[in-house]
Amino acid sequence: MQIIEKDKKKSNIVLSGLPAGPKDGIKIKKEMEKFSKEIKDTGKIGNLKCVVEIKIIADKREVIKNKYKLRQVKNKMVYINEELTEKEREVQKNVKGTVAKELKTGNKVRIWYMKLNINEEDLKWNTEESELKKIINRRYRPTESKTEQYGV
C-alpha cells in the first residue's frame, strides 16, 4: 500500500508558506512554470500549503536542487519539499523531535531525510524498530593490518 502511495507522490513537491486559495492555483502554476515548463497540476492541502505535480521527474529533481533560489517570493518565506507519505511524515516528525532536544542541550545537529548527525555521529531511522540507530561507517572504521588479520 505504501509503495503505491509513494509511487503516486514521486513526481510531486509541496510548497509551504504561500496562500493557497481557490484562485491561487493558477498563480502558483505560473510561478512554478518559471522553473519547470512541465507542470501537470496544482492542488491545495491547507491554508498555506499546496502540491505541485510535475510531469517529468528530472524537472522535479532540478526544482528540489535549486529550491534555495525559490525561497523568497514576494517577501514571504516559501519552503519547497518533496511530498511524503503519511509514514514518511511521521518518521520526519520523530527525527525533528530528536533534533529539537539535541539543540536544547547545545549539540551540533544536521538533518537529512530519515538521517541526522549529532556532534559528528551519524544516526539513521530504523523502520523495523522505529528509532534512530547509530550508523557504523565503514570508511572510518579502523582496519586491522594484514599481519594482525592472519595472526602473524
Coordinates of N, CA and C in Angstrom, one line a residue:
M1 N 0.8 -1.2 0.0 CA 0.0 0.0 0.0 C 0.9 1.3 0.0
Q2 N 1.9 1.3 0.9 CA 2.8 2.4 0.9 C 3.6 2.6 -0.4
I3 N 3.9 1.5 -1.0 CA 4.6 1.6 -2.3 C 3.8 2.3 -3.4
I4 N 2.5 2.0 -3.4 CA 1.6 2.6 -4.4 C 1.5 4.1 -4.1
E5 N 1.3 4.4 -2.8 CA 1.2 5.8 -2.4 C 2.5 6.6 -2.7
K6 N 3.7 6.0 -2.5 CA 5.0 6.6 -2.7 C 5.1 6.8 -4.2
D7 N 4.7 5.8 -5.0 CA 4.8 5.9 -6.5 C 4.0 7.1 -7.0
K8 N 2.8 7.3 -6.5 CA 1.9 8.4 -6.9 C 2.5 9.7 -6.5
K9 N 3.3 9.8 -5.5 CA 3.8 11.1 -5.0 C 5.2 11.4 -5.5
K10 N 5.8 10.5 -6.2 CA 7.2 10.7 -6.6 C 7.5 11.9 -7.5
S11 N 6.5 12.3 -8.2 CA 6.7 13.5 -9.1 C 6.1 14.8 -8.5
N12 N 5.7 14.8 -7.2 CA 5.1 15.9 -6.5 C 6.1 16.6 -5.6
I13 N 5.8 17.9 -5.5 CA 6.5 18.7 -4.5 C 5.5 19.5 -3.7
V14 N 5.8 19.9 -2.5 CA 4.9 20.6 -1.6 C 5.5 22.0 -1.4
L15 N 4.7 23.0 -1.6 CA 5.1 24.4 -1.3 C 4.4 24.8 0.0
S16 N 5.2 25.3 0.9 CA 4.6 25.8 2.2 C 4.9 27.3 2.3
G17 N 3.9 28.0 2.8 CA 4.2 29.5 3.1 C 3.5 30.4 2.1
L18 N 2.9 29.8 1.0 CA 2.1 30.6 0.0 C 0.6 30.5 0.3
P19 N -0.1 31.6 0.2 CA -1.6 31.4 0.4 C -2.1 30.5 -0.8
A20 N -2.9 29.6 -0.4 CA -3.4 28.6 -1.3 C -4.9 28.6 -1.4
G21 N -5.5 29.8 -1.9 CA -6.9 29.9 -2.1 C -7.3 29.3 -3.4
P22 N -8.6 29.3 -3.7 CA -9.1 28.7 -5.0 C -8.5 29.3 -6.2
K23 N -8.3 30.6 -6.2 CA -7.7 31.3 -7.4 C -6.2 31.3 -7.4
D24 N -5.6 30.9 -6.3 CA -4.1 30.9 -6.2 C -3.5 29.8 -7.0
G25 N -4.2 28.8 -7.3 CA -3.6 27.6 -8.0 C -3.0 28.1 -9.4
I26 N -3.7 29.0 -10.1 CA -3.2 29.5 -11.4 C -2.0 30.3 -11.2
K27 N -1.9 31.1 -10.1 CA -0.8 31.9 -9.8 C 0.4 31.1 -9.5
I28 N 0.2 30.0 -8.7 CA 1.3 29.1 -8.3 C 1.8 28.4 -9.5
K29 N 0.9 27.9 -10.4 CA 1.3 27.2 -11.6 C 2.2 28.1 -12.5
K30 N 1.8 29.4 -12.6 CA 2.5 30.3 -13.4 C 3.9 30.6 -12.8
E31 N 4.0 30.7 -11.5 CA 5.2 30.9 -10.8 C 6.2 29.7 -10.9
M32 N 5.6 28.5 -10.8 CA 6.4 27.3 -10.9 C 6.9 27.1 -12.4
E33 N 6.1 27.5 -13.4 CA 6.5 27.4 -14.8 C 7.7 28.1 -15.1
K34 N 8.1 29.1 -14.3 CA 9.4 29.8 -14.5 C 10.6 28.8 -14.3
F35 N 10.4 27.8 -13.5 CA 11.4 26.9 -13.1 C 11.3 25.5 -13.8
S36 N 10.0 25.1 -14.2 CA 9.8 23.9 -14.8 C 8.6 24.1 -15.7
K37 N 8.8 23.8 -17.0 CA 7.7 24.0 -18.0 C 6.7 22.9 -18.0
E38 N 7.0 21.8 -17.3 CA 6.2 20.6 -17.3 C 5.4 20.5 -16.1
I39 N 4.5 21.5 -15.7 CA 3.7 21.4 -14.6 C 2.4 20.7 -15.0
K40 N 2.1 19.6 -14.3 CA 0.9 18.8 -14.6 C -0.4 19.4 -13.9
D41 N -0.2 19.6 -12.6 CA -1.4 20.0 -11.8 C -0.9 20.7 -10.5
T42 N -1.8 21.5 -9.9 CA -1.6 22.0 -8.6 C -2.8 21.7 -7.7
G43 N -2.6 21.6 -6.5 CA -3.7 21.3 -5.6 C -3.5 21.9 -4.2
K44 N -4.5 22.2 -3.5 CA -4.4 22.8 -2.1 C -4.4 21.7 -1.1
I45 N -3.5 21.9 -0.1 CA -3.5 21.0 1.1 C -4.1 21.7 2.3
G46 N -3.8 22.9 2.5 CA -4.3 23.6 3.7 C -4.3 25.1 3.3
N47 N -4.3 26.0 4.3 CA -4.3 27.4 4.1 C -3.0 27.9 3.4
L48 N -1.9 27.3 3.9 CA -0.6 27.8 3.4 C 0.2 26.7 2.7
K49 N -0.4 25.6 2.3 CA 0.3 24.6 1.6 C -0.4 24.1 0.3
C50 N 0.4 23.8 -0.7 CA -0.2 23.3 -1.9 C 0.8 22.3 -2.5
V51 N 0.2 21.4 -3.3 CA 1.0 20.3 -4.0 C 1.1 20.7 -5.5
V52 N 2.3 20.5 -6.0 CA 2.5 20.8 -7.4 C 3.0 19.5 -8.0
E53 N 2.3 19.0 -9.0 CA 2.6 17.7 -9.7 C 3.4 18.1 -11.0
I54 N 4.6 17.6 -11.1 CA 5.5 17.9 -12.2 C 5.5 16.6 -13.1
K55 N 5.4 16.8 -14.4 CA 5.3 15.7 -15.4 C 6.6 14.9 -15.4
I56 N 7.7 15.6 -15.5 CA 9.0 14.9 -15.6 C 9.7 14.9 -14.3
I57 N 10.1 13.7 -13.8 CA 10.8 13.6 -12.6 C 12.1 14.3 -12.5
A58 N 12.8 14.4 -13.7 CA 14.1 15.1 -13.7 C 13.9 16.6 -13.5
D59 N 12.8 17.1 -13.9 CA 12.4 18.5 -13.6 C 12.2 18.7 -12.1
K60 N 11.5 17.7 -11.5 CA 11.3 17.8 -10.1 C 12.6 17.8 -9.3
R61 N 13.5 17.0 -9.7 CA 14.8 16.9 -9.1 C 15.5 18.3 -9.2
E62 N 15.4 18.9 -10.4 CA 16.0 20.2 -10.6 C 15.4 21.3 -9.7
V63 N 14.1 21.2 -9.6 CA 13.4 22.2 -8.7 C 13.9 22.0 -7.3
I64 N 14.0 20.7 -6.8 CA 14.4 20.5 -5.4 C 15.9 20.9 -5.3
K65 N 16.7 20.7 -6.3 CA 18.1 21.0 -6.2 C 18.3 22.6 -6.1
N66 N 17.4 23.3 -6.8 CA 17.5 24.8 -6.8 C 16.5 25.5 -5.9
K67 N 15.9 24.8 -4.9 CA 14.9 25.3 -4.1 C 15.3 26.5 -3.4
Y68 N 16.6 26.6 -3.0 CA 17.1 27.8 -2.3 C 16.8 29.1 -3.1
K69 N 16.8 29.0 -4.5 CA 16.6 30.2 -5.3 C 15.1 30.6 -5.3
L70 N 14.2 29.7 -4.9 CA 12.8 29.9 -5.0 C 12.2 30.4 -3.7
R71 N 13.0 30.4 -2.6 CA 12.5 30.6 -1.3 C 11.9 32.0 -1.1
Q72 N 12.5 33.0 -1.5 CA 12.0 34.4 -1.3 C 11.1 34.8 -2.4
V73 N 9.8 34.7 -2.2 CA 8.8 35.1 -3.2 C 7.9 36.2 -2.6
K74 N 7.9 37.4 -3.1 CA 7.1 38.5 -2.6 C 7.1 38.7 -1.1
N75 N 8.3 38.7 -0.6 CA 8.6 39.0 0.9 C 8.0 37.9 1.8
K76 N 7.8 36.7 1.3 CA 7.3 35.6 2.1 C 8.3 34.5 2.0
M77 N 8.5 33.8 3.1 CA 9.3 32.6 3.1 C 8.6 31.4 2.6
V78 N 9.1 30.8 1.5 CA 8.4 29.7 0.9 C 9.3 28.5 1.0
Y79 N 8.8 27.4 1.5 CA 9.6 26.2 1.7 C 9.1 25.2 0.6
I80 N 10.1 24.5 0.0 CA 9.8 23.6 -1.1 C 10.4 22.2 -0.7
N81 N 9.6 21.2 -0.6 CA 10.0 19.9 -0.2 C 9.3 18.8 -1.1
E82 N 9.8 17.6 -1.1 CA 9.2 16.5 -1.8 C 7.9 16.1 -1.0
E83 N 6.9 15.7 -1.7 CA 5.7 15.2 -1.0 C 6.0 13.8 -0.4
L84 N 5.7 13.7 0.9 CA 6.0 12.5 1.6 C 4.7 11.7 1.9
T85 N 4.9 10.4 2.1 CA 3.7 9.6 2.5 C 3.5 9.8 4.0
E86 N 2.3 9.4 4.5 CA 2.0 9.6 5.9 C 3.0 9.0 6.8
K87 N 3.5 7.8 6.5 CA 4.6 7.1 7.3 C 5.9 7.9 7.3
E88 N 6.2 8.4 6.1 CA 7.5 9.2 6.0 C 7.3 10.5 6.8
R89 N 6.2 11.2 6.8 CA 5.9 12.4 7.6 C 6.1 12.1 9.1
E90 N 5.6 10.9 9.5 CA 5.7 10.5 10.9 C 7.1 10.3 11.3
V91 N 7.9 9.7 10.4 CA 9.3 9.5 10.7 C 10.0 10.8 10.8
Q92 N 9.8 11.7 9.9 CA 10.5 13.0 9.9 C 10.1 13.8 11.1
K93 N 8.8 13.7 11.6 CA 8.4 14.3 12.8 C 9.2 13.8 14.0
N94 N 9.4 12.5 14.1 CA 10.2 11.9 15.2 C 11.6 12.4 15.1
V95 N 12.2 12.4 13.9 CA 13.6 12.9 13.7 C 13.7 14.3 14.1
K96 N 12.8 15.2 13.7 CA 12.8 16.6 14.1 C 12.7 16.8 15.6
G97 N 11.9 15.9 16.2 CA 11.7 16.0 17.7 C 13.1 15.7 18.3
T98 N 13.8 14.8 17.8 CA 15.2 14.5 18.4 C 16.1 15.7 18.1
V99 N 16.0 16.3 17.0 CA 16.8 17.5 16.7 C 16.6 18.6 17.7
A100 N 15.3 18.8 18.0 CA 14.9 19.9 18.9 C 15.5 19.6 20.3
K101 N 15.5 18.4 20.8 CA 16.0 18.0 22.1 C 17.5 18.2 22.1
E102 N 18.2 17.8 21.0 CA 19.7 17.9 20.9 C 20.1 19.3 20.8
L103 N 19.4 20.2 20.1 CA 19.8 21.6 20.0 C 19.6 22.3 21.4
K104 N 18.6 21.9 22.2 CA 18.4 22.4 23.5 C 19.6 22.1 24.4
T105 N 20.2 20.9 24.2 CA 21.3 20.5 25.1 C 22.7 21.1 24.6
G106 N 22.6 21.9 23.4 CA 23.8 22.5 22.9 C 24.6 21.7 21.9
N107 N 24.1 20.6 21.4 CA 24.8 19.8 20.5 C 24.7 20.4 19.1
K108 N 25.7 20.1 18.3 CA 25.7 20.5 16.9 C 24.9 19.4 16.1
V109 N 23.9 19.8 15.3 CA 23.0 18.9 14.7 C 22.8 19.3 13.2
R110 N 22.8 18.2 12.3 CA 22.5 18.4 10.9 C 21.4 17.4 10.6
I111 N 20.5 17.7 9.8 CA 19.4 16.8 9.5 C 19.2 16.6 8.0
W112 N 18.9 15.3 7.6 CA 18.6 14.9 6.3 C 17.3 14.1 6.3
Y113 N 16.9 13.5 5.2 CA 15.8 12.7 5.1 C 16.1 11.4 5.9
M114 N 15.4 11.1 6.9 CA 15.5 9.9 7.8 C 16.9 9.7 8.4
K115 N 17.7 10.8 8.4 CA 19.1 10.7 9.0 C 19.4 12.0 9.7
L116 N 20.3 11.9 10.7 CA 20.8 13.1 11.3 C 22.2 12.9 11.8
N117 N 22.9 14.0 12.0 CA 24.3 13.9 12.5 C 24.3 14.8 13.8
I118 N 24.7 14.1 14.9 CA 24.8 14.8 16.2 C 26.2 14.8 16.6
N119 N 26.9 16.0 16.6 CA 28.3 16.1 17.0 C 29.1 15.1 16.3
E120 N 29.0 15.1 15.0 CA 29.8 14.2 14.0 C 29.5 12.7 14.2
E121 N 28.4 12.3 14.8 CA 27.9 10.9 14.9 C 26.7 10.8 14.1
D122 N 26.7 9.9 13.1 CA 25.6 9.7 12.2 C 24.6 8.7 12.7
L123 N 23.3 9.1 12.6 CA 22.2 8.3 13.0 C 21.2 8.1 11.9
K124 N 20.6 7.0 11.7 CA 19.6 6.7 10.7 C 18.4 6.1 11.3
W125 N 17.2 6.4 10.7 CA 16.0 5.9 11.2 C 15.9 4.4 10.9
N126 N 15.7 3.5 11.9 CA 15.5 2.1 11.7 C 14.0 1.9 11.6
T127 N 13.4 1.5 10.5 CA 12.0 1.4 10.3 C 11.4 0.2 11.1
E128 N 12.2 -0.9 11.2 CA 11.7 -2.1 12.0 C 11.6 -1.8 13.4
E129 N 12.5 -1.1 14.0 CA 12.5 -0.8 15.4 C 11.9 0.6 15.8
S130 N 11.6 1.4 14.7 CA 11.0 2.7 14.9 C 11.9 3.6 15.8
E131 N 13.2 3.6 15.6 CA 14.0 4.5 16.4 C 15.3 4.8 15.6
L132 N 16.0 5.8 16.0 CA 17.3 6.2 15.4 C 18.4 5.3 15.9
K133 N 19.2 4.8 14.9 CA 20.3 3.9 15.2 C 21.6 4.5 14.7
K134 N 22.7 4.3 15.4 CA 24.0 4.8 15.0 C 24.4 4.0 13.8
I135 N 25.0 4.8 12.8 CA 25.5 4.2 11.6 C 27.0 3.9 11.8
I136 N 27.4 2.7 11.5 CA 28.8 2.4 11.5 C 29.3 2.6 10.1
N137 N 30.0 3.6 9.9 CA 30.5 4.0 8.6 C 31.8 3.2 8.3
R138 N 31.8 2.4 7.4 CA 33.0 1.5 7.1 C 34.2 2.3 6.6
R139 N 34.0 3.4 6.0 CA 35.2 4.2 5.6 C 36.0 4.6 6.8
Y140 N 35.4 4.9 7.9 CA 36.1 5.4 9.1 C 36.4 4.4 10.1
R141 N 35.9 3.1 9.9 CA 36.2 2.1 10.9 C 37.7 1.7 10.8
P142 N 38.3 1.6 11.9 CA 39.7 1.2 11.9 C 39.9 -0.2 11.4
T143 N 40.8 -0.5 10.5 CA 41.0 -1.8 10.0 C 42.2 -2.4 10.6
E144 N 42.2 -3.7 10.6 CA 43.4 -4.5 11.1 C 44.4 -4.5 10.0
S145 N 45.7 -4.6 10.4 CA 46.7 -4.8 9.4 C 46.7 -6.2 8.9
K146 N 47.4 -6.5 7.8 CA 47.4 -7.9 7.3 C 48.0 -8.8 8.3
T147 N 49.1 -8.4 9.0 CA 49.7 -9.3 10.0 C 48.8 -9.6 11.1
E148 N 48.0 -8.6 11.6 CA 47.1 -8.9 12.7 C 45.9 -9.8 12.2
Q149 N 45.5 -9.6 10.9 CA 44.4 -10.3 10.4 C 44.7 -11.8 10.3
Y150 N 45.9 -12.2 9.9 CA 46.3 -13.6 9.7 C 47.0 -14.1 10.9
G151 N 47.2 -13.4 11.9 CA 47.8 -13.9 13.2 C 49.3 -14.0 13.1
V152 N 49.9 -13.3 12.2 CA 51.4 -13.4 12.0 C 52.1 -12.5 13.0

